[in-house]
PDB file of C-alpha atoms and ligand atoms in Angstrom:
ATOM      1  CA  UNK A   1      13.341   6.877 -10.018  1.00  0.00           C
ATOM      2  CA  UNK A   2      10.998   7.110  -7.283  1.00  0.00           C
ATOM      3  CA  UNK A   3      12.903   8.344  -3.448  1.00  0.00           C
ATOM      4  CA  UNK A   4      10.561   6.798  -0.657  1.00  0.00           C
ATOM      5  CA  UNK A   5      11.814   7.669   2.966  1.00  0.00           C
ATOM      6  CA  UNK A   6      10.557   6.536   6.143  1.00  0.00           C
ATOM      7  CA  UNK A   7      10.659   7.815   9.723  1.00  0.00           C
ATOM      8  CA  UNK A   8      10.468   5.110  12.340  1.00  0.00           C
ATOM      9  CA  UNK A   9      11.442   3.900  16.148  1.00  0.00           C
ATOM     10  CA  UNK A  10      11.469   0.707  14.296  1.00  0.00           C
ATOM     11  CA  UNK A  11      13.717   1.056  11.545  1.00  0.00           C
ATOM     12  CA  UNK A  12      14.729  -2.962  11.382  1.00  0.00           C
ATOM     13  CA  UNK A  13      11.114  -4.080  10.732  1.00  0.00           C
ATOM     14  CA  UNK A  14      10.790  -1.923   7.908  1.00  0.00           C
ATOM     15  CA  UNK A  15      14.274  -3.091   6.387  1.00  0.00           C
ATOM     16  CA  UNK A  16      13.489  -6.648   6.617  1.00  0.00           C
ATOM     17  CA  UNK A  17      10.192  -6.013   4.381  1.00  0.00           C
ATOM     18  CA  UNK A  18      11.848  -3.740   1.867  1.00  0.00           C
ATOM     19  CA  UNK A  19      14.626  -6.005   1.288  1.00  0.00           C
ATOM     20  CA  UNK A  20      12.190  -8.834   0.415  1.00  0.00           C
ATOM     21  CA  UNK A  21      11.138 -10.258  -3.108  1.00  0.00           C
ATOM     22  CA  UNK A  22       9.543  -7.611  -5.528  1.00  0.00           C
ATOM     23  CA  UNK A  23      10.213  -4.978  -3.089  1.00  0.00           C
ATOM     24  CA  UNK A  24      14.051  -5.483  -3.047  1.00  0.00           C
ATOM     25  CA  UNK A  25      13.752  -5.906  -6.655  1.00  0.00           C
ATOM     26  CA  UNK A  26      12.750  -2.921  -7.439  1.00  0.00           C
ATOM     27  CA  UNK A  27      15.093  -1.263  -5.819  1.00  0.00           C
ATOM     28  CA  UNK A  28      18.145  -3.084  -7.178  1.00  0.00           C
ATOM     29  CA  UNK A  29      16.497  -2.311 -10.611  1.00  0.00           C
ATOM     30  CA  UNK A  30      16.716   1.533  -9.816  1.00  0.00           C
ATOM     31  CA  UNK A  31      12.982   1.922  -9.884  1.00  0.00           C
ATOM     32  CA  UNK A  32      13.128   3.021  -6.321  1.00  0.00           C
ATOM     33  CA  UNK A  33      15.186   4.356  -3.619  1.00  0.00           C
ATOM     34  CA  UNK A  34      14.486   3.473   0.087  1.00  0.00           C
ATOM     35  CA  UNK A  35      15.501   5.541   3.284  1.00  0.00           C
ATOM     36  CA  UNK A  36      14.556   4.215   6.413  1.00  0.00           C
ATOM     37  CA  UNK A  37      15.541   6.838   9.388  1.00  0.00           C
ATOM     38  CA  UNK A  38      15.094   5.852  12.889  1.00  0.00           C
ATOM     39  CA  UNK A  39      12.982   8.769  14.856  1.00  0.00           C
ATOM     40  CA  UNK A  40      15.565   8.896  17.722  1.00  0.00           C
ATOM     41  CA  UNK A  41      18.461  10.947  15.209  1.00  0.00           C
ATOM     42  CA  UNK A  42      15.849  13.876  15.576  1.00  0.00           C
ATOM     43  CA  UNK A  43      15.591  13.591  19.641  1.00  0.00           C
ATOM     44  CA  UNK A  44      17.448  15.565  21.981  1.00  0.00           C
ATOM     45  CA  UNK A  45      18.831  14.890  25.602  1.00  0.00           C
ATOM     46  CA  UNK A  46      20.084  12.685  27.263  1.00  0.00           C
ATOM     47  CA  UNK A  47      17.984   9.524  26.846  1.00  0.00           C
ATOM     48  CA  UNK A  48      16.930  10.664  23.429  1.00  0.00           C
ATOM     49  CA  UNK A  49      13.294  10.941  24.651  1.00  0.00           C
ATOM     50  CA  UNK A  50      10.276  10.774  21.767  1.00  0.00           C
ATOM     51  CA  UNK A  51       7.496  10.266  24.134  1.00  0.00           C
ATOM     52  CA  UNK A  52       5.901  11.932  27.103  1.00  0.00           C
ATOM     53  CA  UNK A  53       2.778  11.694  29.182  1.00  0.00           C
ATOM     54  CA  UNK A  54      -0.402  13.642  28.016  1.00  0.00           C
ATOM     55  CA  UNK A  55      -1.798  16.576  29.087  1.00  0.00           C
ATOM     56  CA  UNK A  56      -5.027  16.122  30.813  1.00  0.00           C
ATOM     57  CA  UNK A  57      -3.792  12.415  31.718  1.00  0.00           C
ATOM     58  CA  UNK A  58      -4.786   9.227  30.232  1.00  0.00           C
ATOM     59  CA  UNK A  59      -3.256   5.508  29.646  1.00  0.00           C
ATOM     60  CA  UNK A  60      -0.058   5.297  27.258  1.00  0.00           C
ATOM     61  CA  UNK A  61       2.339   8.260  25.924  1.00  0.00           C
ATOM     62  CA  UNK A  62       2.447  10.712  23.200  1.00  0.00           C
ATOM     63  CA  UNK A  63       4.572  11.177  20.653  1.00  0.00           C
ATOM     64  CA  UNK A  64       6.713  14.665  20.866  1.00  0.00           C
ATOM     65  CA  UNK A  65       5.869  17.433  18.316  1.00  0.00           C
ATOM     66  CA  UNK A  66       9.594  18.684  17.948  1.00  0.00           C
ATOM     67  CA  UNK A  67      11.766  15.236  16.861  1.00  0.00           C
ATOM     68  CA  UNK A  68       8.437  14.481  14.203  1.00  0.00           C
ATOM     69  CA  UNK A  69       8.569  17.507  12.510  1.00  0.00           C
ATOM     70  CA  UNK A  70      12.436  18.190  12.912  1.00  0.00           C
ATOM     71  CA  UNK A  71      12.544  14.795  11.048  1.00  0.00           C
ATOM     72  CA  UNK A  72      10.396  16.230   8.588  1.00  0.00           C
ATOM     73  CA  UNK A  73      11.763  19.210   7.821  1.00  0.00           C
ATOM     74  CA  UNK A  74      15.100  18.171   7.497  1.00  0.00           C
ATOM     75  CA  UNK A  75      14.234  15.757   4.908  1.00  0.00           C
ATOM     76  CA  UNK A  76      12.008  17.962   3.059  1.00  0.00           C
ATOM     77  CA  UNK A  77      14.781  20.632   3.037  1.00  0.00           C
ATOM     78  CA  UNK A  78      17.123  17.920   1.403  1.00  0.00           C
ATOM     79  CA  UNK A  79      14.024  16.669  -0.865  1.00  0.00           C
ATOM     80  CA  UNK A  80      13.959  20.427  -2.177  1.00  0.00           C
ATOM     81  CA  UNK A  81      17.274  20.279  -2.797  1.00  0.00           C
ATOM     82  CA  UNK A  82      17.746  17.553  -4.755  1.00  0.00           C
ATOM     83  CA  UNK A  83      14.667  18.615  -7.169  1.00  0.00           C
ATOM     84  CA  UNK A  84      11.966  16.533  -5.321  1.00  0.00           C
ATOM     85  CA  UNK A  85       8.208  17.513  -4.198  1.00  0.00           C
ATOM     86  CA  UNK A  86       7.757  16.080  -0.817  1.00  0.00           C
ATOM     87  CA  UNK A  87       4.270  14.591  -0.006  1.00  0.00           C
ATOM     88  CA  UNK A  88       4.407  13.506   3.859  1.00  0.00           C
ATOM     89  CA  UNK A  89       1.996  10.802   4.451  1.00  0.00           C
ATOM     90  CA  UNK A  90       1.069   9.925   8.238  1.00  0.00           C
ATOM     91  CA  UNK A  91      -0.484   6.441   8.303  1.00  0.00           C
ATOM     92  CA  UNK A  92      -3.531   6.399  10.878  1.00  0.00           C
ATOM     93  CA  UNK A  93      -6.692   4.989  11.271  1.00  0.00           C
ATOM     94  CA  UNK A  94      -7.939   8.308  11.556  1.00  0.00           C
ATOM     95  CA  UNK A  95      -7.139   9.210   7.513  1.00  0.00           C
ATOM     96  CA  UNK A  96      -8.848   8.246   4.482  1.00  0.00           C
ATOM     97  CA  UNK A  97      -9.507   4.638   3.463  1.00  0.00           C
ATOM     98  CA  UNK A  98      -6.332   3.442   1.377  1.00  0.00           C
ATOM     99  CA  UNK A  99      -7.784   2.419  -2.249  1.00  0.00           C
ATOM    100  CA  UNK A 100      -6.283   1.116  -5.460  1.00  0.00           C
ATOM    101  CA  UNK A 101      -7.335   4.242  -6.660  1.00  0.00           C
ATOM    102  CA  UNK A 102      -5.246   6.054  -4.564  1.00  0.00           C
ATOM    103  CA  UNK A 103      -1.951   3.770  -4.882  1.00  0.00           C
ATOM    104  CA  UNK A 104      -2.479   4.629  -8.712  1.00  0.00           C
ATOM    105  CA  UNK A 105      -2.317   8.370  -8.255  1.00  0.00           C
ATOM    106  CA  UNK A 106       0.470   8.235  -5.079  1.00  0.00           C
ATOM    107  CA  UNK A 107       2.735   5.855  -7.342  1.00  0.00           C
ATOM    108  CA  UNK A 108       2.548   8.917  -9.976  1.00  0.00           C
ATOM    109  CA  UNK A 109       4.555  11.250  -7.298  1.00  0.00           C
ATOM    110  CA  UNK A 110       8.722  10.982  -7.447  1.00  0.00           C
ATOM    111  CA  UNK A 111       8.913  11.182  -3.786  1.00  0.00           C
ATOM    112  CA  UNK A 112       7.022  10.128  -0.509  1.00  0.00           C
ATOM    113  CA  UNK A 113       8.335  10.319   2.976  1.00  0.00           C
ATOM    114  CA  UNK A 114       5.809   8.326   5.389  1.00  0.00           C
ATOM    115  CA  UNK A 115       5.991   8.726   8.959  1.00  0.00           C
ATOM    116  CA  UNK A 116       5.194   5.686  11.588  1.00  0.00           C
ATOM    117  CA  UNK A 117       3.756   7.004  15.016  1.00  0.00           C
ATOM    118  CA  UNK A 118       2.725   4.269  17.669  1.00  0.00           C
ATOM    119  CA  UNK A 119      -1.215   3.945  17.370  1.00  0.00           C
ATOM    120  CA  UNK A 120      -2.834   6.655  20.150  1.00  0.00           C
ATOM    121  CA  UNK A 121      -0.128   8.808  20.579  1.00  0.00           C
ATOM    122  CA  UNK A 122       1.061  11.497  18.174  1.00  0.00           C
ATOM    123  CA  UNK A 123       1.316  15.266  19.459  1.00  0.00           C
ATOM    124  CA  UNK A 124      -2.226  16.660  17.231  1.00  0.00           C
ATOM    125  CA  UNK A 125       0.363  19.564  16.389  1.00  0.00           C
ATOM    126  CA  UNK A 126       2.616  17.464  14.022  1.00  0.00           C
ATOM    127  CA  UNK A 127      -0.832  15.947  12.152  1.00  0.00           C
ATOM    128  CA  UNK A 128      -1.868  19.667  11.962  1.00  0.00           C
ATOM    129  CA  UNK A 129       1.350  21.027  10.659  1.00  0.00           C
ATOM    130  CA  UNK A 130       3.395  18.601   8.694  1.00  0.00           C
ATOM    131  CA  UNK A 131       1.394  16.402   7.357  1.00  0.00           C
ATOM    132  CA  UNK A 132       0.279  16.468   3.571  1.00  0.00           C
ATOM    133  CA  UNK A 133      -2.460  12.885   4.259  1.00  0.00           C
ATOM    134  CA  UNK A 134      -3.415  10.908   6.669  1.00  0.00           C
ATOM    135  CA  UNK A 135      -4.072   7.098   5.049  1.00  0.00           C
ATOM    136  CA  UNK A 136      -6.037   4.264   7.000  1.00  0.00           C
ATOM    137  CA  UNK A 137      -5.129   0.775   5.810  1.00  0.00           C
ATOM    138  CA  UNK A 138      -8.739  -0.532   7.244  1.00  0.00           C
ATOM    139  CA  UNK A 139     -11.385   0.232   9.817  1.00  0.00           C
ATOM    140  CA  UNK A 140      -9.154  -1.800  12.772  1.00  0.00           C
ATOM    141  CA  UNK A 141      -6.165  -0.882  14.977  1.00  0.00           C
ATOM    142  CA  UNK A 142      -2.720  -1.675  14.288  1.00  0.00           C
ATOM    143  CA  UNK A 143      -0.030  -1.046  17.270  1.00  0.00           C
ATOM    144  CA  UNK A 144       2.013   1.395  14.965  1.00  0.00           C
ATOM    145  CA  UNK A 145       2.068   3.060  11.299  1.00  0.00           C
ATOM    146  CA  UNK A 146       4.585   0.908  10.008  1.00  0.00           C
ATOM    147  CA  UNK A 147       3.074  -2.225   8.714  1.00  0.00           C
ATOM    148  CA  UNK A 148       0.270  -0.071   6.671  1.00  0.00           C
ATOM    149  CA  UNK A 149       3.575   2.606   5.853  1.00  0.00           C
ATOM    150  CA  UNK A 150       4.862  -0.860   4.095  1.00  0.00           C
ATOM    151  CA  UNK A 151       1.292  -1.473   3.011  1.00  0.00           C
ATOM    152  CA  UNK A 152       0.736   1.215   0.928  1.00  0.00           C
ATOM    153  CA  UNK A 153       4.013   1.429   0.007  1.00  0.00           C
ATOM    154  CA  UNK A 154       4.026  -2.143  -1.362  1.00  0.00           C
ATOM    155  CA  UNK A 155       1.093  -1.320  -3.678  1.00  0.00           C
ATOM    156  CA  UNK A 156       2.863   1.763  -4.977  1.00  0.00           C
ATOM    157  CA  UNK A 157       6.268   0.358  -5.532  1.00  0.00           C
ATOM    158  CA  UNK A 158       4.164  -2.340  -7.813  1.00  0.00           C
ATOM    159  CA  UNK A 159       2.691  -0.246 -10.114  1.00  0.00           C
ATOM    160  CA  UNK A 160       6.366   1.547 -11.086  1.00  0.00           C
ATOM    161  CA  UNK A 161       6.893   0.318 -14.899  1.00  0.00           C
ATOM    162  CA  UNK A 162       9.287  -2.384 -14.799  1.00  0.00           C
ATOM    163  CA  UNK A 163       8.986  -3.742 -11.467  1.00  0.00           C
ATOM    164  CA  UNK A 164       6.350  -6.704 -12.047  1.00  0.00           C
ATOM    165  CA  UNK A 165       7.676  -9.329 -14.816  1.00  0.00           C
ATOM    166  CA  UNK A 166       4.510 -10.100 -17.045  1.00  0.00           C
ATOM    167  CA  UNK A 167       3.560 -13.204 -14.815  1.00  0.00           C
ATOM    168  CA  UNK A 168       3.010 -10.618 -12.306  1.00  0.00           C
ATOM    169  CA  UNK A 169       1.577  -7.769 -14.586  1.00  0.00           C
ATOM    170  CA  UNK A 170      -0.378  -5.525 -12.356  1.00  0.00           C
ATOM    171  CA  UNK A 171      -2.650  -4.272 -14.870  1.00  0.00           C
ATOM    172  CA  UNK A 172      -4.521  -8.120 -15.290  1.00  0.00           C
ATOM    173  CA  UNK A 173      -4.865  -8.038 -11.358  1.00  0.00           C
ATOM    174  CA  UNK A 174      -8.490  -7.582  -9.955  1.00  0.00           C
ATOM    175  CA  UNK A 175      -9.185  -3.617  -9.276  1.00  0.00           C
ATOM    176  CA  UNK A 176      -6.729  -2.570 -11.881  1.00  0.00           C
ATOM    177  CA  UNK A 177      -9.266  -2.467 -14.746  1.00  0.00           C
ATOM    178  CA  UNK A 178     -12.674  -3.665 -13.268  1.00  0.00           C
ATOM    179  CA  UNK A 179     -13.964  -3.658  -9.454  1.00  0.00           C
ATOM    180  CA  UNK A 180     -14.336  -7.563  -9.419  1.00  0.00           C
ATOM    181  CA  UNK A 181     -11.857  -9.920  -7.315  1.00  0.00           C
ATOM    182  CA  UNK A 182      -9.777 -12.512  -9.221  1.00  0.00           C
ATOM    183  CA  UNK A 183     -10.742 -15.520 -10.525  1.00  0.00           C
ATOM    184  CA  UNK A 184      -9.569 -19.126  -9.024  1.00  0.00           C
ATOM    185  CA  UNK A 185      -6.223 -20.249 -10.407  1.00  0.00           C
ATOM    186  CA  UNK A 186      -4.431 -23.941 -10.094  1.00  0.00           C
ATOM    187  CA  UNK A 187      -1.249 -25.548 -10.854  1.00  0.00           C
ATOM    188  CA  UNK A 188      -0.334 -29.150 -10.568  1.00  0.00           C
ATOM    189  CA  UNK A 189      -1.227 -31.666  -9.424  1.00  0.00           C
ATOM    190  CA  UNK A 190      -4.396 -32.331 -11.544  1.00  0.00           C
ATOM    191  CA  UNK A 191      -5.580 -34.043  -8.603  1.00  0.00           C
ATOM    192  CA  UNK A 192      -5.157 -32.786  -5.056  1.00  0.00           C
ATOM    193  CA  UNK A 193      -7.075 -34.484  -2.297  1.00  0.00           C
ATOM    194  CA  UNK A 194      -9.671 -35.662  -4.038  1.00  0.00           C
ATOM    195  CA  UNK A 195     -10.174 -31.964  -5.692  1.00  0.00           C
ATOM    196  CA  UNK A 196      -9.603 -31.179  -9.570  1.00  0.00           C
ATOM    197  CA  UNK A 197      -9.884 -27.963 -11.399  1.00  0.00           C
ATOM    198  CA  UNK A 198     -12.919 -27.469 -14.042  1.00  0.00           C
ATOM    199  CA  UNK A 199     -12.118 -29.465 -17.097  1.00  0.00           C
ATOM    200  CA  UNK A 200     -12.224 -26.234 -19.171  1.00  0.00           C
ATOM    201  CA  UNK A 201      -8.722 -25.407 -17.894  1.00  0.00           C
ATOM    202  CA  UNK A 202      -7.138 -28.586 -20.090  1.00  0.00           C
ATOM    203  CA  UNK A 203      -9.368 -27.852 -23.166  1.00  0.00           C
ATOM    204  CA  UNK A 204      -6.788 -25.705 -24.533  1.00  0.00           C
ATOM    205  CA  UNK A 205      -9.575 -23.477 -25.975  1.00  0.00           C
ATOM    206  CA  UNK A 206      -8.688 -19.822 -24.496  1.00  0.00           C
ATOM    207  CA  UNK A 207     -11.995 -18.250 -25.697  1.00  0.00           C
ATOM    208  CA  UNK A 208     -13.650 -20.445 -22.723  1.00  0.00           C
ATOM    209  CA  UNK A 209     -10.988 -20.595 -20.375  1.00  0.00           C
ATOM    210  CA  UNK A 210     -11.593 -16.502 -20.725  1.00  0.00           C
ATOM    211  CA  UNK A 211     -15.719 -16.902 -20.146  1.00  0.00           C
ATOM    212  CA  UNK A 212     -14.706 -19.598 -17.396  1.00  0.00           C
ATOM    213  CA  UNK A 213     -12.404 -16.557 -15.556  1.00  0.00           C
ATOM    214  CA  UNK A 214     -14.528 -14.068 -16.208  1.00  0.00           C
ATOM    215  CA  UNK A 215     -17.701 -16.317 -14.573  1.00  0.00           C
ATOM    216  CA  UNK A 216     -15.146 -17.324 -11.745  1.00  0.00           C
ATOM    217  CA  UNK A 217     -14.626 -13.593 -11.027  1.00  0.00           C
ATOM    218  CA  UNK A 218     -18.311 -12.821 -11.394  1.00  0.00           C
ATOM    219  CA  UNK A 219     -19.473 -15.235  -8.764  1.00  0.00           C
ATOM    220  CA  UNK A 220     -17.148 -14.789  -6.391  1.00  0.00           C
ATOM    221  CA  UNK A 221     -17.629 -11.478  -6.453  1.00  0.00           C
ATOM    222  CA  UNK A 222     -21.255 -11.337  -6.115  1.00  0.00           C
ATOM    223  CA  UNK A 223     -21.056 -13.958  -3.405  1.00  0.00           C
ATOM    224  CA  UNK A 224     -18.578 -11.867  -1.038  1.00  0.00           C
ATOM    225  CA  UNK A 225     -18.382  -8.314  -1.848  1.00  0.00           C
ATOM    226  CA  UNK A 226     -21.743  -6.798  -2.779  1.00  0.00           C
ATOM    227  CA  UNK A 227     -20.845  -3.543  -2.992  1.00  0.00           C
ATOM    228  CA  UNK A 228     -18.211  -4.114  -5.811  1.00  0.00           C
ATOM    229  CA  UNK A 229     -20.553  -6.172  -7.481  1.00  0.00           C
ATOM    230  CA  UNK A 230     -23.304  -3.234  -7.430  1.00  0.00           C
ATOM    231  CA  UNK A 231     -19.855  -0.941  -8.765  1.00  0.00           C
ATOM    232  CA  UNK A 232     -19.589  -3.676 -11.721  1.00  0.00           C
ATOM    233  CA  UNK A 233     -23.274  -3.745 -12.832  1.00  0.00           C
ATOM    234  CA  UNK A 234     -23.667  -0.104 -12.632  1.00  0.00           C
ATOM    235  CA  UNK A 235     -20.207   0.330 -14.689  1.00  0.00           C
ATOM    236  CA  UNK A 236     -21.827  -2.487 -17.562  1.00  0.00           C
ATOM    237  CA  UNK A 237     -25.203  -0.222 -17.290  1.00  0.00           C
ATOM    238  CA  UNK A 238     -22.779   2.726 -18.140  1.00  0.00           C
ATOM    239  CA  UNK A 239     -21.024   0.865 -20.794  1.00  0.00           C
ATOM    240  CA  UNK A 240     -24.536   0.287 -22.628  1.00  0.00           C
ATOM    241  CA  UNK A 241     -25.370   3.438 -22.728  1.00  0.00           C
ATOM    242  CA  UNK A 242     -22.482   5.049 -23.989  1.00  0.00           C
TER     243      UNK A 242
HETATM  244  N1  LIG B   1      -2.110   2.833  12.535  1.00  0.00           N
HETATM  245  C1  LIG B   1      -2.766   1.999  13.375  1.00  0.00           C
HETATM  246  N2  LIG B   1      -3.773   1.385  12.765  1.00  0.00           N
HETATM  247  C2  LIG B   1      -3.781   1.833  11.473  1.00  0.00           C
HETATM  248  C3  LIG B   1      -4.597   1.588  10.345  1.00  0.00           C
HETATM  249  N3  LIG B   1      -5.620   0.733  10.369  1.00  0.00           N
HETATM  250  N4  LIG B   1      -4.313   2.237   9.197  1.00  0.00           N
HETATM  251  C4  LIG B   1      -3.283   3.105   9.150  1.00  0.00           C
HETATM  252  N5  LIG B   1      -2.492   3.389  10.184  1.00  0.00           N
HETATM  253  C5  LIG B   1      -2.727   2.758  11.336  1.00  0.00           C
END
């Protein structure tokens, strides 16, 4: 079973998602363990301060070196403990773009511990000195780490074996075996506003449905994303050749 842990000044918003559909599921499967901490247990004084004003002056607050890493190396001493090799992940757009790739190798680990700062404002210190990777969801600015914390932690849980039912089998979903997106899908109605599916999809012949997905995924590809469809062709050139 996989132990994720998360450090947070929001820890409701990151309850609410992991207690949702396949995320909760996993967990009350015992693929996964969740443990959301709020960043205030590791602050000191009387008003529990985790922020301050930075040096050399500027708009907004910084995040306090000693409550982020006290927070990590508490739970890294317990991790050790219990047999675990922490991995600290700081989400920011600063870090490396997030990948399937990289949720395939990540979801190998037994445990994670991600820590949310608020966008701007982390002491440099902690990011020098605690922190294993720094992950960017995308090339735009959230207001904090925890929506792409439950982002990549979504496409991790995922790929643990036994979380997705076969409807949901990750390993026919686009990225997992080729770089093209998924095809068009449709359910009933036949008819919808005028709008029906390609007759293909009530032949009941599965060797064209197949050529009709694979076309669907093809185009649509090619149309929006043309750097995964140069990735495609130049994975078919390789295939030739080998
Ligand atoms: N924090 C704020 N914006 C982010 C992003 N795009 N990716 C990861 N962490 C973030």
């Amino acid at each position: 079973m996989m132990l994720i842990e998360v450090v947070t000044l929001f820890p409701e918003m990151v309850d609410v998602v992991l207690k949702t559909s396949i995320l909760e599921r996993a967990e009350k499967f015992s693929k996964v363990e969740y443990r959301v901490h709020n960043l205030r247990k590791w602050a000191k004084g009387k008003h529990l301060t985790v922020d301050d004003v930075p040096f050399g002056g500027g708009a907004g607050m910084v995040l306090k070196p000693e409550p982020l890493c006290n927070a990590v190396d508490e739970l890294k001493q317990q991790a050790f403990k219990s047999g675990y090799e922490p991995y600290v992940i700081f989400p920011s757009p600063d870090g490396v773009l997030f990948s399937q790739e990289r949720a395939i190798q990540l979801a190998k680990r037994k445990y994670l511990l991600f820590i949310c700062g608020r966008y701007k404002g982390v002491d440099e210190r902690f990011r020098q000195t605690r922190v294993d990777e720094e992950i960017s969801i995308g090339d735009y600015v959230l207001s904090g780490g925890e929506l792409p914390a439950l982002t990549i932690i979504d496409a991790i849980v995922r790929l643990q074996e036994g979380v997705l039912t076969d409807f949901e089998s990750a390993t026919v979903d686009s990225f997992y075996q080729t770089p093209l997106l998924d095809c068009a899908w449709y359910t009933r109605p036949w008819e919808f506003e005028g709008l029906t599916p390609p007759e293909v999809l009530k032949s009941g012949n599965h060797k064209q449905i197949d050529e009709w997905r694979q076309k669907s995924r093809e185009e649509k590809t090619k149309a929006r994303r043309p750097d995964l469809w140069e990735k495609w062709l130049e994975l078919q050139n390789k295939k030739e050749e080998d």
